[in-house]
Tab-separated table of C-alpha atoms in Angstrom:
chain	number	residue	atom	x	y	z
T	1	PRO	CA	20.433	-69.772	8.162
T	2	ALA	CA	21.767	-67.625	11.069
T	3	ASP	CA	18.958	-65.163	10.508
T	4	TYR	CA	16.189	-67.628	10.506
T	5	LYS	CA	13.002	-66.430	12.502
T	6	PRO	CA	10.209	-68.945	13.241
T	7	PRO	CA	6.940	-67.794	11.947
T	8	PRO	CA	4.447	-66.199	14.312
T	9	PRO	CA	2.212	-68.592	16.246
T	10	HIS	CA	-0.866	-67.893	14.231
T	11	LEU	CA	1.030	-68.915	10.914
T	12	ALA	CA	2.932	-71.883	12.401
T	13	ASN	CA	0.378	-74.389	10.933
T	14	TYR	CA	0.462	-73.096	7.457
T	15	VAL	CA	2.971	-74.182	4.603
T	16	ALA	CA	2.662	-72.189	1.308
T	17	GLY	CA	-0.735	-70.750	2.079
T	18	GLN	CA	-2.268	-74.108	2.940
T	19	GLN	CA	-3.328	-74.932	6.523
T	20	ILE	CA	-1.899	-78.073	7.832
T	21	ILE	CA	-4.405	-80.199	9.571
T	22	ASN	CA	-2.240	-83.150	10.225
T	23	THR	CA	1.235	-82.269	11.811
T	24	ASN	CA	2.698	-85.409	10.191
T	25	ALA	CA	2.458	-83.516	6.995
T	26	LEU	CA	5.495	-81.580	8.191
T	27	ALA	CA	7.415	-84.881	8.764
T	28	GLY	CA	6.266	-85.835	5.156
T	29	LEU	CA	7.677	-82.568	3.750
T	30	THR	CA	10.914	-83.231	5.626
T	31	GLY	CA	11.265	-86.638	4.014
T	32	LEU	CA	10.603	-85.009	0.490
T	33	LEU	CA	13.488	-82.568	1.508
T	34	ALA	CA	15.625	-85.527	2.408
T	35	GLN	CA	14.892	-87.469	-0.863
T	36	ALA	CA	15.461	-84.137	-3.026
T	37	THR	CA	18.847	-83.554	-1.364
T	38	GLY	CA	19.979	-87.113	-1.343
T	39	GLY	CA	19.482	-87.486	2.400
T	40	ARG	CA	22.617	-85.390	3.289
T	41	GLU	CA	23.092	-84.546	7.001
T	42	GLY	CA	22.732	-80.978	8.149
T	43	VAL	CA	20.002	-80.316	5.513
T	44	ALA	CA	17.611	-78.029	7.678
T	45	GLY	CA	13.953	-78.990	7.295
T	46	LEU	CA	10.736	-78.404	9.233
T	47	GLY	CA	11.104	-81.158	12.119
T	48	ALA	CA	8.083	-79.969	14.109
T	49	VAL	CA	5.600	-77.262	13.914
T	50	GLY	CA	7.397	-74.048	13.804
T	51	GLY	CA	10.753	-75.761	14.496
T	52	LEU	CA	13.927	-76.656	12.727
T	53	GLY	CA	15.487	-80.062	12.468
T	54	THR	CA	17.392	-82.293	10.440
T	55	ALA	CA	15.735	-83.905	7.252
T	56	GLN	CA	14.232	-87.311	8.009
T	57	ALA	CA	12.041	-89.936	6.233
T	58	ALA	CA	8.167	-89.639	6.663
T	59	PRO	CA	6.613	-92.007	9.244
T	60	ALA	CA	5.014	-95.101	7.787
T	61	ASN	CA	1.434	-94.039	8.821
T	62	TYR	CA	2.076	-90.661	6.850
T	63	ASN	CA	-1.283	-89.241	5.850
T	64	ALA	CA	-0.673	-86.189	3.560
T	65	THR	CA	-3.129	-83.437	4.197
T	66	VAL	CA	-0.929	-80.864	2.504
T	67	MET	CA	-0.559	-82.280	-0.896
T	68	MET	CA	1.340	-81.509	-3.997
T	69	PRO	CA	-1.027	-81.060	-6.903
T	70	THR	CA	-2.199	-84.210	-8.556
T	71	PRO	CA	-4.680	-84.710	-11.328
T	72	VAL	CA	-7.445	-86.032	-8.833
T	73	LEU	CA	-9.419	-83.757	-6.464
T	74	VAL	CA	-11.776	-84.719	-3.502
T	75	LEU	CA	-14.912	-82.402	-2.983
T	76	LEU	CA	-15.984	-82.202	0.473
T	77	ASN	CA	-19.200	-80.643	1.849
T	78	MET	CA	-21.216	-80.978	-1.255
T	79	VAL	CA	-23.429	-84.210	-0.741
T	80	THR	CA	-24.920	-86.087	2.169
T	81	PRO	CA	-25.182	-89.874	2.243
T	82	ALA	CA	-29.136	-89.417	2.244
T	83	GLU	CA	-28.814	-87.655	-1.144
T	84	LEU	CA	-27.039	-90.549	-2.731
T	85	ILE	CA	-29.368	-93.368	-1.868
T	86	ASP	CA	-31.910	-92.511	-4.691
T	87	ASP	CA	-30.650	-93.748	-8.002
T	88	ASP	CA	-32.153	-90.633	-9.944
T	89	GLU	CA	-30.856	-88.222	-7.389
T	90	TYR	CA	-27.332	-89.748	-7.503
T	91	HIS	CA	-27.174	-89.726	-11.428
T	92	ASP	CA	-28.387	-86.110	-11.209
T	93	ILE	CA	-25.569	-85.087	-8.894
T	94	ARG	CA	-23.073	-87.122	-10.856
T	95	THR	CA	-24.019	-85.440	-14.070
T	96	GLN	CA	-24.200	-81.939	-12.638
T	97	VAL	CA	-20.752	-82.250	-11.006
T	98	GLY	CA	-19.226	-83.614	-14.155
T	99	GLN	CA	-20.571	-80.828	-16.219
T	100	GLU	CA	-19.407	-78.227	-13.778
T	101	CYS	CA	-15.957	-79.738	-13.613
T	102	GLU	CA	-15.492	-79.905	-17.443
T	103	LYS	CA	-15.679	-76.146	-17.380
T	104	PHE	CA	-11.963	-76.219	-15.979
T	105	GLY	CA	-10.508	-79.278	-18.082
T	106	SER	CA	-11.150	-82.626	-19.251
T	107	VAL	CA	-12.560	-84.857	-16.900
T	108	VAL	CA	-11.494	-88.434	-16.931
T	109	SER	CA	-13.860	-89.633	-14.232
T	110	VAL	CA	-16.139	-88.628	-11.552
T	111	VAL	CA	-16.534	-90.940	-8.606
T	112	ILE	CA	-19.188	-90.667	-5.925
T	113	PRO	CA	-19.137	-93.507	-3.301
T	114	ARG	CA	-22.619	-94.421	-2.186
T	115	PRO	CA	-24.026	-95.559	1.040
T	116	ASN	CA	-24.166	-99.357	1.080
T	117	ASP	CA	-27.940	-99.484	1.194
T	118	ALA	CA	-27.962	-97.983	-2.420
T	119	ALA	CA	-24.835	-99.757	-3.642
T	120	ASN	CA	-25.762	-103.343	-2.752
T	121	ASN	CA	-25.355	-105.694	-5.494
T	122	GLU	CA	-27.756	-104.448	-8.351
T	123	ASP	CA	-28.322	-108.033	-9.494
T	124	ASP	CA	-30.498	-109.559	-6.656
T	125	ASP	CA	-30.883	-112.600	-8.779
T	126	ASP	CA	-28.093	-114.412	-6.724
T	127	ASP	CA	-28.729	-116.284	-3.518
T	128	ASP	CA	-26.043	-114.529	-1.589
T	129	ASP	CA	-27.013	-112.657	1.517
T	130	ASP	CA	-26.647	-108.824	0.531
T	131	ASP	CA	-27.913	-107.923	3.934
T	132	GLU	CA	-24.766	-108.931	5.571
T	133	ASP	CA	-23.061	-105.652	4.221
T	134	ALA	CA	-26.035	-103.599	5.457
T	135	GLY	CA	-25.209	-100.862	7.849
T	136	ARG	CA	-21.373	-101.362	7.059
T	137	SER	CA	-19.492	-97.989	6.684
T	138	ILE	CA	-18.329	-97.379	3.153
T	139	PRO	CA	-15.258	-95.288	2.746
T	140	GLY	CA	-15.685	-92.003	1.146
T	141	VAL	CA	-19.452	-91.792	1.261
T	142	GLY	CA	-20.238	-87.857	1.190
T	143	ARG	CA	-17.173	-87.033	-1.066
T	144	ILE	CA	-16.827	-86.552	-4.420
T	145	PHE	CA	-13.623	-87.418	-6.593
T	146	VAL	CA	-12.808	-85.865	-9.784
T	147	ARG	CA	-9.935	-86.992	-11.973
T	148	TYR	CA	-8.715	-84.686	-14.654
T	149	GLU	CA	-6.295	-85.323	-17.480
T	150	THR	CA	-3.659	-83.111	-16.087
T	151	GLU	CA	-2.563	-81.653	-12.873
T	152	LEU	CA	-2.726	-78.068	-14.326
T	153	GLN	CA	-6.523	-78.673	-15.120
T	154	ALA	CA	-6.990	-79.827	-11.554
T	155	LYS	CA	-5.226	-76.946	-10.118
T	156	ALA	CA	-7.530	-74.611	-12.269
T	157	ALA	CA	-10.702	-76.514	-10.966
T	158	ARG	CA	-9.459	-76.347	-7.416
T	159	SER	CA	-8.945	-72.497	-7.565
T	160	LYS	CA	-12.257	-71.995	-8.749
T	161	LEU	CA	-14.359	-74.520	-6.850
T	162	HIS	CA	-12.779	-74.244	-3.356
T	163	GLY	CA	-14.788	-72.036	-0.994
T	164	ARG	CA	-17.869	-71.903	-3.099
T	165	GLN	CA	-21.371	-72.477	-1.826
T	166	PHE	CA	-23.219	-75.414	-2.594
T	167	GLY	CA	-26.651	-76.332	-0.911
T	168	GLY	CA	-25.814	-73.918	1.812
T	169	ASN	CA	-22.315	-75.409	2.712
T	170	THR	CA	-18.832	-74.147	1.894
T	171	VAL	CA	-17.185	-76.575	-0.585
T	172	GLU	CA	-13.656	-77.749	0.228
T	173	VAL	CA	-11.469	-79.039	-2.491
T	174	ARG	CA	-8.193	-80.869	-1.968
T	175	PHE	CA	-5.891	-82.860	-4.174
T	176	TYR	CA	-6.038	-86.621	-3.688
T	177	PRO	CA	-3.265	-89.169	-4.284
T	178	VAL	CA	-3.572	-90.764	-7.628
T	179	SER	CA	-2.321	-94.115	-6.274
T	180	LYS	CA	-5.229	-94.082	-3.714
T	181	PHE	CA	-7.762	-93.037	-6.313
T	182	GLU	CA	-6.736	-95.804	-8.540
T	183	ALA	CA	-6.769	-98.383	-5.801
T	184	LYS	CA	-10.305	-97.231	-4.867
T	185	GLN	CA	-9.096	-96.234	-1.450
T	186	TYR	CA	-11.670	-93.470	-0.917
T	187	GLY	CA	-11.486	-93.222	2.881
T	188	GLU	CA	-9.072	-90.822	4.591
């Protein structure tokens, strides 16, 4: 519109109250706008931080850090890889997280990727060399993934869990793409 004024510089990296960490997210939002409007020319969208541009498709390497709600949450700053090595401690954490998350809706699953040392094949009866994977980085270690039955339940959980203190750390909760969760792609 003719009366459009860009946001002040301190708000230029925010969309709908969520900070944009990855500026490619703006291009993704522009792509969503293009899809919603059938890709019509002249539809104003956010082309760059604080600027206007014509709607365009998201880049192929688009990594959504600002996401629409999904039934899957990723909880950050809750566990360290060292806490996940011991089987008993791992199961305690998983149980506690599941119980806490059940307060906000029906939890379908809780996934906590473990360091490779703890996750090596549990059946050491075979003759393959499990040591070849030792030291290899496992995607998602240190993150907790919680899948709810509905987006509404995940939204409720996110609003209650985000910013909480846990073990002296501030918990960060983000929505996570269902397709990546189902494909077991736990890295960022």
